[in-house]
Amino acid sequence: AQSVTQLGSHVSVSEGALVLLRCNYSSSVPPYLFWYVQYPNQGLQLLLKYTTGATLVKGINGFEAEFKKSETSFHLTKPSAHMSDAAEYFCAVTLFSGGYNKLIFGAGTRLAVHP
Amino acid sequence: DTGVSQDPRHKITKRGQNVTFRCDPISEHNRLYWYRQTLGQGPEFLTYFQNEAQLEKSRLLSDRFSAERPKGSFSTLEIQRTEQGDSAMYLCASSSPGTGSGNTIYFGEGSWLTVV
């Protein structure tokens, strides 16, 4: 069965510092992996996704993630944090069965950015 | 291209009352999902529609919950005899037709339910 584990429910960084949010997955088939961001009182917005091909995926707002099969990881990074990056981030894996897909989410990591 | 629209955005209800949420997916998206998100947790899958057919219901969806998508366009999620444990954000999402599990699933802003 597919599952996702996000290490660290809260991460705090200084403005301008590297952002690293960790995600490990479990999947019995080659996974499709996603990162979503959720700002307060809002829905989820797709940051980036990995399906096939290049393992380093670039997304919006300067974020990127690297799929590492050997480590079953899909960590999210950004070289320099902005105050506007403060939000909750969710990693998700696709469960595809019966001809359709659905997302299985991790518990989320809340990112705080301080001056 | 408008996104997924949900209504109402916030609902406060007394325990035991019925509530209904509406979701309008992105036009031409035949796949529609409902998720529930409680504080400090990731979204949890509730149910899935392909066109008007409800193809999957999670065990989280008790008998008090019912979802419909009568014409394969908008969907409603009704909760009968609400309980305090139903307090959560209910997220609707949609995706386009097609094979493969890489289709992006787009989420709405969510409907917050508070049961008092």
Short mmCIF file of C-alpha atoms in Angstrom, two decimals:
data_model
loop_
_atom_site.label_atom_id
_atom_site.label_comp_id
_atom_site.label_asym_id
_atom_site.label_seq_id
_atom_site.Cartn_x
_atom_site.Cartn_y
_atom_site.Cartn_z
CA ALA A 1 0.00 0.00 0.00
CA GLN A 2 1.10 3.53 -0.70
CA SER A 3 1.96 5.86 2.16
CA VAL A 4 3.90 9.03 2.84
CA THR A 5 5.89 10.12 5.86
CA GLN A 6 6.90 13.72 6.34
CA LEU A 7 9.72 14.13 8.83
CA GLY A 8 9.22 17.15 11.06
CA SER A 9 5.80 18.64 11.61
CA HIS A 10 7.34 22.10 12.06
CA VAL A 11 10.37 23.62 10.38
CA SER A 12 11.66 27.10 11.10
CA VAL A 13 14.22 28.91 8.97
CA SER A 14 15.59 32.41 8.66
CA GLU A 15 14.73 34.52 5.65
CA GLY A 16 17.34 33.80 2.98
CA ALA A 17 18.25 30.39 4.39
CA LEU A 18 17.90 27.04 2.67
CA VAL A 19 14.53 25.35 2.97
CA LEU A 20 14.54 21.54 3.23
CA LEU A 21 11.30 19.66 3.84
CA ARG A 22 11.61 15.91 4.02
CA CYS A 23 9.30 13.31 2.50
CA ASN A 24 9.69 9.55 2.35
CA TYR A 25 7.24 7.32 0.58
CA SER A 26 6.25 3.71 0.46
CA SER A 27 4.85 2.28 -2.73
CA SER A 28 4.52 -1.15 -4.24
CA VAL A 29 4.65 0.30 -7.75
CA PRO A 30 6.68 3.11 -9.30
CA PRO A 31 5.30 6.17 -7.55
CA TYR A 32 4.01 9.45 -8.82
CA LEU A 33 4.83 12.07 -6.20
CA PHE A 34 3.50 15.53 -5.51
CA TRP A 35 4.12 18.50 -3.26
CA TYR A 36 1.23 20.81 -2.42
CA VAL A 37 1.29 24.05 -0.42
CA GLN A 38 -1.54 25.34 1.74
CA TYR A 39 -1.70 28.93 2.93
CA PRO A 40 -3.84 29.75 5.96
CA ASN A 41 -7.54 29.18 5.41
CA GLN A 42 -7.01 28.19 1.81
CA GLY A 43 -7.07 25.03 -0.26
CA LEU A 44 -4.09 23.19 -1.66
CA GLN A 45 -1.98 24.48 -4.53
CA LEU A 46 0.28 22.20 -6.54
CA LEU A 47 3.96 23.12 -6.21
CA LEU A 48 5.43 20.36 -8.35
CA LYS A 49 5.06 16.75 -9.33
CA TYR A 50 7.20 13.82 -10.39
CA THR A 51 5.79 11.28 -12.81
CA THR A 52 8.53 9.87 -15.01
CA GLY A 53 11.74 11.13 -16.56
CA ALA A 54 14.05 13.61 -14.93
CA THR A 55 14.35 12.98 -11.22
CA LEU A 56 14.98 16.63 -10.35
CA VAL A 57 11.69 18.46 -10.68
CA LYS A 58 11.30 22.22 -10.63
CA GLY A 59 8.13 23.84 -9.46
CA ILE A 60 6.64 27.22 -8.79
CA ASN A 61 8.03 29.88 -6.46
CA GLY A 62 11.60 28.57 -6.80
CA PHE A 63 10.95 25.18 -5.21
CA GLU A 64 12.37 21.93 -6.48
CA ALA A 65 12.38 18.31 -5.41
CA GLU A 66 14.48 15.29 -6.25
CA PHE A 67 13.13 11.78 -6.58
CA LYS A 68 15.57 9.28 -5.13
CA LYS A 69 14.36 5.75 -5.61
CA SER A 70 17.18 4.17 -3.60
CA GLU A 71 16.26 6.30 -0.60
CA THR A 72 12.48 6.29 -1.27
CA SER A 73 12.59 10.03 -0.80
CA PHE A 74 11.19 13.12 -2.46
CA HIS A 75 12.53 16.03 -0.41
CA LEU A 76 11.49 19.60 -1.21
CA THR A 77 14.08 22.36 -1.29
CA LYS A 78 14.40 26.05 -1.97
CA PRO A 79 17.77 27.81 -1.90
CA SER A 80 16.59 31.00 -0.22
CA ALA A 81 13.48 31.31 1.92
CA HIS A 82 11.12 34.27 1.64
CA MET A 83 8.66 35.40 4.26
CA SER A 84 5.90 34.56 1.80
CA ASP A 85 6.92 30.89 1.89
CA ALA A 86 5.44 30.49 5.35
CA ALA A 87 2.70 27.90 4.90
CA GLU A 88 1.94 24.21 5.33
CA TYR A 89 3.44 21.80 2.86
CA PHE A 90 2.07 18.38 2.00
CA CYS A 91 3.78 15.55 0.21
CA ALA A 92 1.53 13.06 -1.56
CA VAL A 93 1.79 9.84 -3.52
CA THR A 94 -0.68 8.62 -6.08
CA LEU A 95 -2.62 5.44 -5.57
CA PHE A 96 -3.79 4.30 -8.98
CA SER A 97 -6.36 1.54 -9.12
CA GLY A 98 -9.63 0.86 -10.86
CA GLY A 99 -8.68 3.17 -13.69
CA TYR A 100 -8.34 6.33 -11.64
CA ASN A 101 -5.89 7.90 -9.27
CA LYS A 102 -6.24 9.39 -5.84
CA LEU A 103 -3.75 11.14 -3.62
CA ILE A 104 -2.48 9.80 -0.32
CA PHE A 105 -1.11 12.66 1.76
CA GLY A 106 1.44 12.95 4.52
CA ALA A 107 0.59 14.76 7.73
CA GLY A 108 2.19 17.99 6.54
CA THR A 109 5.07 20.22 7.57
CA ARG A 110 4.45 23.75 8.73
CA LEU A 111 7.18 26.08 7.55
CA ALA A 112 7.88 29.24 9.53
CA VAL A 113 10.18 31.92 8.12
CA HIS A 114 11.55 34.51 10.48
CA PRO A 115 13.43 37.73 9.69
CA ASP B 1 -10.25 29.04 -16.62
CA THR B 2 -11.87 29.19 -13.22
CA GLY B 3 -10.71 26.86 -10.51
CA VAL B 4 -12.62 24.49 -8.29
CA SER B 5 -15.30 26.43 -6.44
CA GLN B 6 -16.76 25.47 -3.07
CA ASP B 7 -19.69 26.90 -1.16
CA PRO B 8 -20.09 27.85 1.62
CA ARG B 9 -16.55 28.59 2.71
CA HIS B 10 -17.50 28.51 6.37
CA LYS B 11 -20.39 26.89 8.18
CA ILE B 12 -21.15 26.84 11.89
CA THR B 13 -23.91 24.48 12.89
CA LYS B 14 -25.37 23.01 16.01
CA ARG B 15 -24.87 19.37 16.76
CA GLY B 16 -27.61 17.27 15.23
CA GLN B 17 -28.30 19.61 12.32
CA ASN B 18 -27.80 18.69 8.68
CA VAL B 19 -25.36 20.56 6.46
CA THR B 20 -24.70 20.49 2.74
CA PHE B 21 -21.63 21.62 0.83
CA ARG B 22 -21.47 22.27 -2.87
CA CYS B 23 -18.55 21.87 -5.23
CA ASP B 24 -18.24 23.11 -8.79
CA PRO B 25 -15.25 21.46 -10.48
CA ILE B 26 -13.18 22.88 -13.28
CA SER B 27 -15.25 22.66 -16.44
CA GLU B 28 -14.67 19.51 -18.46
CA HIS B 29 -13.10 17.75 -15.50
CA ASN B 30 -14.99 14.48 -15.23
CA ARG B 31 -13.18 13.31 -12.09
CA LEU B 32 -14.25 14.73 -8.75
CA TYR B 33 -12.97 14.00 -5.27
CA TRP B 34 -13.94 14.91 -1.74
CA TYR B 35 -11.34 14.99 1.02
CA ARG B 36 -11.55 15.86 4.71
CA GLN B 37 -8.82 17.67 6.59
CA THR B 38 -8.68 18.08 10.36
CA LEU B 39 -6.32 20.42 12.19
CA GLY B 40 -2.72 19.31 12.01
CA GLN B 41 -3.42 16.51 9.57
CA GLY B 42 -3.13 15.98 5.87
CA PRO B 43 -6.25 15.62 3.72
CA GLU B 44 -7.93 12.22 3.86
CA PHE B 45 -9.79 10.75 0.91
CA LEU B 46 -13.55 10.47 1.30
CA THR B 47 -15.06 9.67 -2.07
CA TYR B 48 -14.54 9.76 -5.82
CA PHE B 49 -16.84 10.40 -8.78
CA GLN B 50 -16.22 9.76 -12.42
CA ASN B 51 -18.90 11.72 -14.24
CA GLU B 52 -22.06 11.01 -12.23
CA ALA B 53 -20.94 7.62 -10.93
CA GLN B 54 -19.64 7.36 -7.38
CA LEU B 55 -16.91 4.79 -7.80
CA GLU B 56 -15.36 4.72 -4.36
CA LYS B 57 -16.33 5.59 -0.81
CA SER B 58 -13.84 5.59 2.03
CA ARG B 59 -14.65 3.88 5.29
CA LEU B 60 -14.38 7.37 6.76
CA LEU B 61 -17.67 8.15 5.05
CA SER B 62 -20.19 6.95 7.61
CA ASP B 63 -23.89 6.44 6.90
CA ARG B 64 -24.52 10.04 7.92
CA PHE B 65 -22.54 11.24 4.93
CA SER B 66 -23.86 11.22 1.40
CA ALA B 67 -22.37 12.66 -1.76
CA GLU B 68 -23.96 13.13 -5.13
CA ARG B 69 -23.05 14.36 -8.55
CA PRO B 70 -26.37 14.15 -10.36
CA LYS B 71 -25.44 15.42 -13.82
CA GLY B 72 -21.75 14.83 -13.74
CA SER B 73 -21.06 18.48 -13.14
CA PHE B 74 -21.36 19.95 -9.63
CA SER B 75 -21.36 17.77 -6.53
CA THR B 76 -22.88 18.01 -3.08
CA LEU B 77 -21.72 16.52 0.19
CA GLU B 78 -24.38 16.26 2.88
CA ILE B 79 -23.77 15.44 6.51
CA GLN B 80 -26.81 14.45 8.52
CA ARG B 81 -27.11 14.69 12.29
CA THR B 82 -23.76 16.43 12.61
CA GLU B 83 -21.44 15.55 15.49
CA GLN B 84 -18.59 17.55 16.95
CA GLY B 85 -16.16 15.10 15.41
CA ASP B 86 -17.33 16.21 11.98
CA SER B 87 -15.67 19.60 12.49
CA ALA B 88 -13.08 19.81 9.72
CA MET B 89 -12.34 21.34 6.38
CA TYR B 90 -13.98 19.55 3.48
CA LEU B 91 -11.98 19.85 0.30
CA CYS B 92 -13.25 19.22 -3.18
CA ALA B 93 -10.89 18.48 -6.05
CA SER B 94 -11.14 17.65 -9.71
CA SER B 95 -8.98 16.37 -12.53
CA SER B 96 -9.26 15.92 -16.24
CA PRO B 97 -10.16 12.70 -18.02
CA GLY B 98 -7.43 10.46 -19.34
CA THR B 99 -5.36 7.52 -18.33
CA GLY B 100 -2.35 7.50 -16.12
CA SER B 101 -1.82 8.49 -12.56
CA GLY B 102 0.05 11.68 -13.30
CA ASN B 103 -3.00 13.83 -13.98
CA THR B 104 -2.89 16.85 -11.75
CA ILE B 105 -5.64 17.02 -9.15
CA TYR B 106 -6.78 20.60 -8.51
CA PHE B 107 -8.23 21.54 -5.15
CA GLY B 108 -10.79 24.11 -4.15
CA GLU B 109 -10.48 26.54 -1.25
CA GLY B 110 -12.31 24.20 1.07
CA SER B 111 -15.42 24.44 3.23
CA TRP B 112 -14.81 24.82 6.94
CA LEU B 113 -17.35 23.12 9.18
CA THR B 114 -17.60 23.86 12.88
CA VAL B 115 -20.10 21.84 14.89
CA VAL B 116 -20.99 23.39 18.26
#
